[in-house]
Amino acid sequence: MSIENDPMAEIRATFFIECEELLEALQDGLQAMEEGGTDDETINIVFRAVHSIKGGAGAFGLEDLVRFAHRFESVLDAARSHQLEIDGEVLSVLFRAGDMLNDLVSAARDGEAVDPSLTEEAGKALDALIGADGPDGDGAEEEEVADFAPMALSLDLGPLDAGEGAEENAAGSDVPAAPGEAGAPGGPMAGPDGSPVSAGTGFRIRFRPHSALFASGNEPLHLLRLLDEMGTMTTLCRAEDLPPLGEMDCEKSYLHWDIFLETSEEENAIRELFDFVEDVCDLTISPLTGEDMAELVRHAEAIAREEVSPGGTAGDGALMAGDAPGSSGEVASGKPEAEGSPPPSAPKTRKAGGRSVGSGRNEGGSKAAGKGKATGGVKTKPTVRVDLERIDRLVNLVGELVINQAMISQSVEKAGLLTNPEIDSGLNEFMQLTRDIQDSVMMIRAQPVKSLFQRMARIVRESAAAVGKNVRLRTEGEGTEVDKTVIENLADPLTHMIRNAVDHGLESPEERVAAGKPAQGVVTLSAGHRSGRVVITVSDDGGGINRERVLRIAIDKGLIPENAELSDNEIDNLLFLPGFSTANEVSDLSGRGVGMDVVRSAIQALSGRITIQSRPGEGTTFTISLPLTLAVLDGMVVEAAGQTLVVPLNTISETLTLGARDIRVLGPETRMVQIRDTFVQLFDLGAEMGYRPPLESFAGKVVLLVALEDESRAALVIDGIVDQRQVVIKGLQDTFGRVPGVAAATILGDGKIALILDPADIVANSRNKAPNTQADLSLAG
Amino acid sequence: MSLNILAVDDSRTMRDMLNLTLTQAGFTTHLAEDGQDGLEVLESLDPEPDVIITDINMPRLDGFGFIEAVRSRDRHRSVPILVLTTESAPELKQRARETGASGWIVKPFDPERLVRALKMVAG
Amino acid sequence: MTDTEDKAKADQTELLSFRVGTQEYAVDIMTVREIRGWTNATPLPHAPPFVRGVINLRGTVLTIVDLSDRLGMGPIEFSERNVIIVVEAGRQLVGLLVDAVSDILTVSAEDLQPPPEMLTEGPRTFVNALTIVQERMVRILDLDAALPAAEIEAA
């Protein structure tokens, strides 16, 4: 069934989206509480989040979720009313409960199940906080979990339809149903459907509203009408307390009713009707007795007399049957609008009423109307839910536009038309517009990293618990917006880095105390924009990288020669080598054979870079730098071996033209260029890409100095630089899988495809082919 | 008669659901997302709604505050107000009543019960 | 259209036949997206030799496979008549570089015969079935076998 056709499916989808927001608010709240914000409003926000999840879950019959949310909510309620003091221990239970709630929501959304023992464990921890002994502390409420099925509404509105019939009946007969017709006192009586009911099947109800009933917006009229629907009703409106007209206070209640209701309903059903008003009225309900029936007949006779002589007064009481409240109400309640108005009947055209949703609001009226009936007149920040595919299509189209714009510029230039000022400025405007459109489209895909960071908060909690450390996660720049795909693809590498930080980065609490640090370690996750890129850091305040050990391991594993002399930074970067793992024993957490090399590959796949800084005793920081978007890139268009290639501009630190004397030779193949006081290895791009055999001489060639991840540099030899421009990134992955040394492709102004290079990968591939040049590392710094 | 209903709830899910239920029952629904918003919507409605349904726990202005504010306006002194809440605790009902609520609906509501509650306060 | 016509249609397949070297091959016309004249492809470094490179197909990057080379008959001889048949194999589009398009054929299922068992270890034939059309042997290409993405990646 498509979502458009099924309003419940649509609401269900809304519910899960809302759950995400609520879970986010919950995390925020718990975090604020952790940072000392245990004020009422913060606790209330957390409470409200859980409460709303429970409410929605109940409507969809998600019982596991409701049950757990209920236990959670009880604890929060205790916190809210200051019966429970929030301390670190309580918080950790709350955090765990938050995680569990998260899992339960995901499971409910995906139709999966959560291991009940885990739920129970978290639930028990909650119960323990408030001394509750199980989920059935408030069983009554849970039993109300019922599948919400408005679709069944039109079939299932018993009271409504019955009411309609009864009212029509009542309205149609001017003569009230005489009690005589209903049967002699004590004799057999006819039910509403004409079937005989035994004597006394029914109730005598005395109903005296207090003034407060009216003050609370209640109206006896409605209740009497509903009573009437339950059977055959005769009502005596007692007006003996009515003061003279001039002394009447329309806020006050002077009337009461004696009601004789012949019905097969239970007393409970009648009491339920008065549920809202039981505290603001005197209500006695007793089974009908023979005496009651006799009284009924007397009044019936009285009213029959009045029918004959309409001039007569009602005396001590007006008797009405059937449509009793119709005229008594106006006197009693002082609500003139009830007068003479036909009794409300059930809507005959059920759809009609929904039309004017959201109407009648002056401000933002048109906005509300545009939102359609699903949101009605709600004044929210207007949002639309859009299929990601549609956005991607738009992104692609904008990419086309960018290419097309470049093509037009190129042909206009070729045709020598740029001398025409109108064409020139028109073209410039076109270019600007294209850029603006592109930026706007990219912004659609951007999301704050907050949700990602919150997931990491959970990783911190879980890994800290697993290794018995006390760890706090600090986050900065949660509002930083990053492309959705980037966020999705960052989750795995970040998870790994966080686990690493907790597991390896931070010392044990004892070691920390011994080193004069607080026992609680801090992992900081930050995000921000820096010079057109997104920078995300993961840092810990641990002991820093144990370089001696790292070096030892690298040598033992044959990753570097025994006698290698590496700078601190180079040692740190050994962590990124494939197959490197610092853990002595494979730890439960960050082991599993996944090393930082995998993290680096994942970051590189996002066209990002990762670097490491570490200070002994102070901690380690990993810095991830990513392009703002995966769709465009500032590139340098170059030529090598007759091919046009694009080098990402942010990888290039310098360009220069080689003179014959700049080149030094090392060993049989390795050539280097001296840049100021360092030597940088030269890579023949045309040969590395397999376009042609290596060149004999590099003299006169152009060199691109590129920065590598380990902060060393390499020099790519090219034929020349063509242009510098923004290019649209086209994935090669879809059509071809990974091509070594190539990050992606783009389409140039002439319609040709050019490859976008990954210089670090080219260098790495080249070095892997000739492992004996590894020692050059020491010169490259 | 089609009732004109103002429903106030901070949960979008609940609003959508109320809207669907009430619309299917043939009522006209106006929605607001918290007490403050509810007051604004209320002032923009002419005539006043036949019933107001409101959640209790909401940001900015909660259900109690909302009801108090509604009752304090002469125009809305007697408009029936149903409190929508998962909390069926008696003290909560008591407080709702003292504030001026006409009745309550316990979430999750089933449509039939919701409609019945509406009839109890608004015919 | 009558039922009998429907049935007759049902076991008939339309094929696009084309020439690779001196041999005639065909693919189910339903897999063909378009036919383009030859344009220079951008070579991909370190790709297997039968991958001629990539071209711009209205904004997407299309991999071009030299079918002659893929079928073990050596690189295609360049000619103005060379064409690229864009086919959908698996879920991806691939361009087949062939010598020329010959014909659209309608064959019924019983006209198709299985290719002889290949026992030798020589280059695979990537042929599903054979059929005779006007005394020519037409080889029906097994697209999935000839163009598995995984194999191209691994090569």
Coordinates of N, CA, C and O in Angstrom, one line a residue, chain A residues 300-363:
Chain A
A300 N -47.0 11.5 34.2 CA -47.4 11.4 32.8 C -48.8 11.9 32.7 O -49.2 12.6 31.8
E301 N -49.6 11.6 33.7 CA -51.0 12.0 33.7 C -51.1 13.5 33.8 O -51.8 14.2 33.1
A302 N -50.2 14.1 34.6 CA -50.1 15.5 34.8 C -49.8 16.2 33.5 O -50.4 17.2 33.1
I303 N -48.9 15.6 32.8 CA -48.4 16.3 31.6 C -49.5 16.2 30.5 O -49.7 17.1 29.7
A304 N -50.2 15.1 30.6 CA -51.3 14.9 29.6 C -52.3 16.0 29.8 O -52.9 16.5 28.8
R305 N -52.6 16.4 31.0 CA -53.6 17.4 31.3 C -53.0 18.7 30.8 O -53.8 19.5 30.2
E306 N -51.8 19.0 30.9 CA -51.2 20.2 30.4 C -51.3 20.4 28.9 O -51.4 21.4 28.4
E307 N -51.2 19.2 28.3 CA -51.3 19.2 26.8 C -52.6 19.7 26.4 O -52.7 20.5 25.5
V308 N -53.6 19.4 27.2 CA -55.0 19.8 26.9 C -55.1 21.3 27.1 O -55.7 22.0 26.4
S309 N -54.6 21.8 28.3 CA -54.7 23.2 28.6 C -53.3 23.8 28.6 O -52.6 23.9 29.6
P310 N -52.9 24.3 27.4 CA -51.5 24.7 27.3 C -51.2 26.0 28.1 O -50.1 26.3 28.4
G311 N -52.2 26.7 28.5 CA -52.0 27.9 29.3 C -51.5 27.6 30.7 O -51.0 28.4 31.4
G312 N -51.7 26.4 31.2 CA -51.3 26.0 32.5 C -49.8 26.1 32.8 O -49.1 26.1 31.9
T313 N -49.5 26.2 34.0 CA -48.1 26.3 34.3 C -47.5 24.9 34.8 O -48.3 24.0 35.1
A314 N -46.3 24.9 34.8 CA -45.6 23.6 35.1 C -45.7 23.1 36.5 O -45.5 22.0 36.8
G315 N -46.1 24.1 37.3 CA -46.2 23.7 38.7 C -44.9 23.4 39.3 O -43.9 24.1 39.1
D316 N -44.8 22.3 40.1 CA -43.6 22.0 40.8 C -42.6 21.4 39.9 O -41.4 21.2 40.2
G317 N -43.0 21.0 38.7 CA -42.0 20.3 37.9 C -42.6 20.1 36.5 O -43.8 19.9 36.3
A318 N -41.7 20.2 35.5 CA -42.1 20.0 34.2 C -41.7 18.6 33.8 O -40.6 18.1 34.1
L319 N -42.6 17.9 33.2 CA -42.3 16.5 32.9 C -42.1 16.4 31.4 O -42.9 16.8 30.6
M320 N -41.0 15.9 31.0 CA -40.8 15.7 29.6 C -40.3 14.3 29.4 O -39.5 13.8 30.2
A321 N -40.7 13.7 28.4 CA -40.1 12.4 28.0 C -39.4 12.5 26.6 O -39.7 13.4 25.9
G322 N -38.6 11.7 26.4 CA -37.9 11.7 25.1 C -36.9 12.8 25.0 O -35.9 12.8 25.6
D323 N -37.4 13.9 24.4 CA -36.5 15.0 24.2 C -36.4 15.9 25.4 O -36.5 17.1 25.3
A324 N -36.3 15.4 26.5 CA -36.4 16.1 27.8 C -35.6 17.4 27.8 O -36.0 18.4 28.2
P325 N -34.3 17.3 27.6 CA -33.4 18.4 27.8 C -33.7 19.6 26.9 O -33.3 20.7 27.2
G326 N -34.4 19.3 25.8 CA -34.6 20.3 24.8 C -35.0 21.7 25.4 O -34.4 22.7 25.0
S327 N -36.0 21.7 26.2 CA -36.4 23.0 26.7 C -36.0 23.3 28.1 O -35.9 24.5 28.5
S328 N -35.7 22.3 28.9 CA -35.3 22.6 30.3 C -33.9 23.2 30.3 O -33.6 24.0 31.2
G329 N -33.1 22.8 29.4 CA -31.7 23.2 29.4 C -31.6 24.7 29.4 O -30.8 25.3 30.0
E330 N -32.4 25.3 28.6 CA -32.3 26.7 28.4 C -32.5 27.5 29.7 O -31.8 28.5 30.0
V331 N -33.4 27.0 30.5 CA -33.6 27.6 31.8 C -32.5 27.4 32.7 O -31.9 28.3 33.3
A332 N -32.1 26.1 32.8 CA -31.2 25.7 33.8 C -29.8 26.3 33.6 O -29.2 26.7 34.5
S333 N -29.4 26.3 32.4 CA -28.0 26.6 32.2 C -27.7 28.1 31.9 O -26.6 28.5 31.9
G334 N -28.8 28.7 31.5 CA -28.6 30.1 31.1 C -27.8 30.2 29.8 O -27.1 31.1 29.6
K335 N -27.9 29.2 29.0 CA -27.1 29.2 27.8 C -28.1 29.4 26.6 O -28.7 28.4 26.2
P336 N -28.4 30.6 26.2 CA -29.4 30.8 25.3 C -29.2 30.1 23.9 O -30.1 29.7 23.2
E337 N -27.9 29.8 23.7 CA -27.7 29.2 22.3 C -28.3 27.8 22.2 O -28.4 27.3 21.1
A338 N -28.6 27.2 23.4 CA -29.2 25.9 23.3 C -30.7 26.0 22.9 O -31.2 25.0 22.5
E339 N -31.2 27.2 23.1 CA -32.6 27.3 22.9 C -33.1 27.0 21.5 O -32.6 27.6 20.6
G340 N -34.0 26.2 21.4 CA -34.7 25.9 20.1 C -33.8 25.3 19.1 O -34.3 24.9 18.0
S341 N -32.5 25.2 19.4 CA -31.7 24.6 18.4 C -32.0 23.2 18.3 O -32.1 22.5 19.3
P342 N -32.0 22.6 17.1 CA -32.3 21.2 17.0 C -31.1 20.4 17.7 O -30.0 20.9 17.7
P343 N -31.5 19.3 18.3 CA -30.4 18.6 18.9 C -29.3 18.2 17.9 O -29.6 17.9 16.8
P344 N -28.1 18.4 18.3 CA -27.0 18.0 17.4 C -27.2 16.6 17.0 O -27.4 15.7 17.8
S345 N -27.1 16.4 15.7 CA -27.2 15.0 15.2 C -25.8 14.6 14.6 O -25.0 15.5 14.3
A346 N -25.6 13.4 14.5 CA -24.4 12.9 14.0 C -24.3 13.4 12.5 O -25.2 13.6 11.8
P347 N -23.1 13.8 12.2 CA -22.9 14.3 10.8 C -23.3 13.3 9.8 O -23.0 12.1 9.9
K348 N -24.0 13.7 8.8 CA -24.4 12.8 7.8 C -23.4 12.6 6.7 O -23.2 11.6 6.1
T349 N -22.7 13.7 6.4 CA -21.6 13.6 5.5 C -20.3 13.8 6.3 O -20.0 14.9 6.7
R350 N -19.7 12.7 6.5 CA -18.6 12.7 7.5 C -17.3 13.5 7.0 O -16.5 13.9 7.7
K351 N -17.2 13.5 5.7 CA -16.0 14.1 5.2 C -16.1 15.7 5.1 O -15.1 16.3 5.2
A352 N -17.3 16.1 5.0 CA -17.4 17.6 4.8 C -16.7 18.4 5.8 O -16.2 19.5 5.5
G353 N -16.8 18.0 7.0 CA -16.3 18.8 8.1 C -14.8 19.2 8.0 O -14.4 20.2 8.6
G354 N -14.1 18.3 7.4 CA -12.6 18.5 7.4 C -12.1 19.6 6.5 O -10.9 19.9 6.5
R355 N -13.0 20.1 5.7 CA -12.5 21.0 4.7 C -11.8 22.3 5.2 O -10.8 22.6 4.6
S356 N -12.4 22.8 6.1 CA -11.9 24.2 6.5 C -10.7 24.1 7.5 O -10.5 25.0 8.2
V357 N -10.1 23.0 7.5 CA -8.9 22.9 8.4 C -7.9 24.0 8.2 O -7.6 24.3 7.1
G358 N -7.6 24.6 9.3 CA -6.5 25.6 9.2 C -7.1 26.9 8.7 O -6.3 27.9 8.6
S359 N -8.3 27.0 8.5 CA -8.9 28.3 8.1 C -9.1 29.2 9.3 O -9.0 28.8 10.4
G360 N -9.4 30.4 9.0 CA -9.7 31.3 10.1 C -8.5 31.8 10.8 O -8.6 32.5 11.8
R361 N -7.3 31.5 10.4 CA -6.2 32.1 11.0 C -5.7 33.3 10.2 O -5.5 33.1 9.0
N362 N -5.5 34.4 10.8 CA -5.1 35.5 10.0 C -3.6 35.5 9.6 O -3.3 35.5 8.5
E363 N -2.8 35.4 10.6 CA -1.4 35.4 10.3 C -1.0 34.1 9.7 O -1.4 33.0 10.2

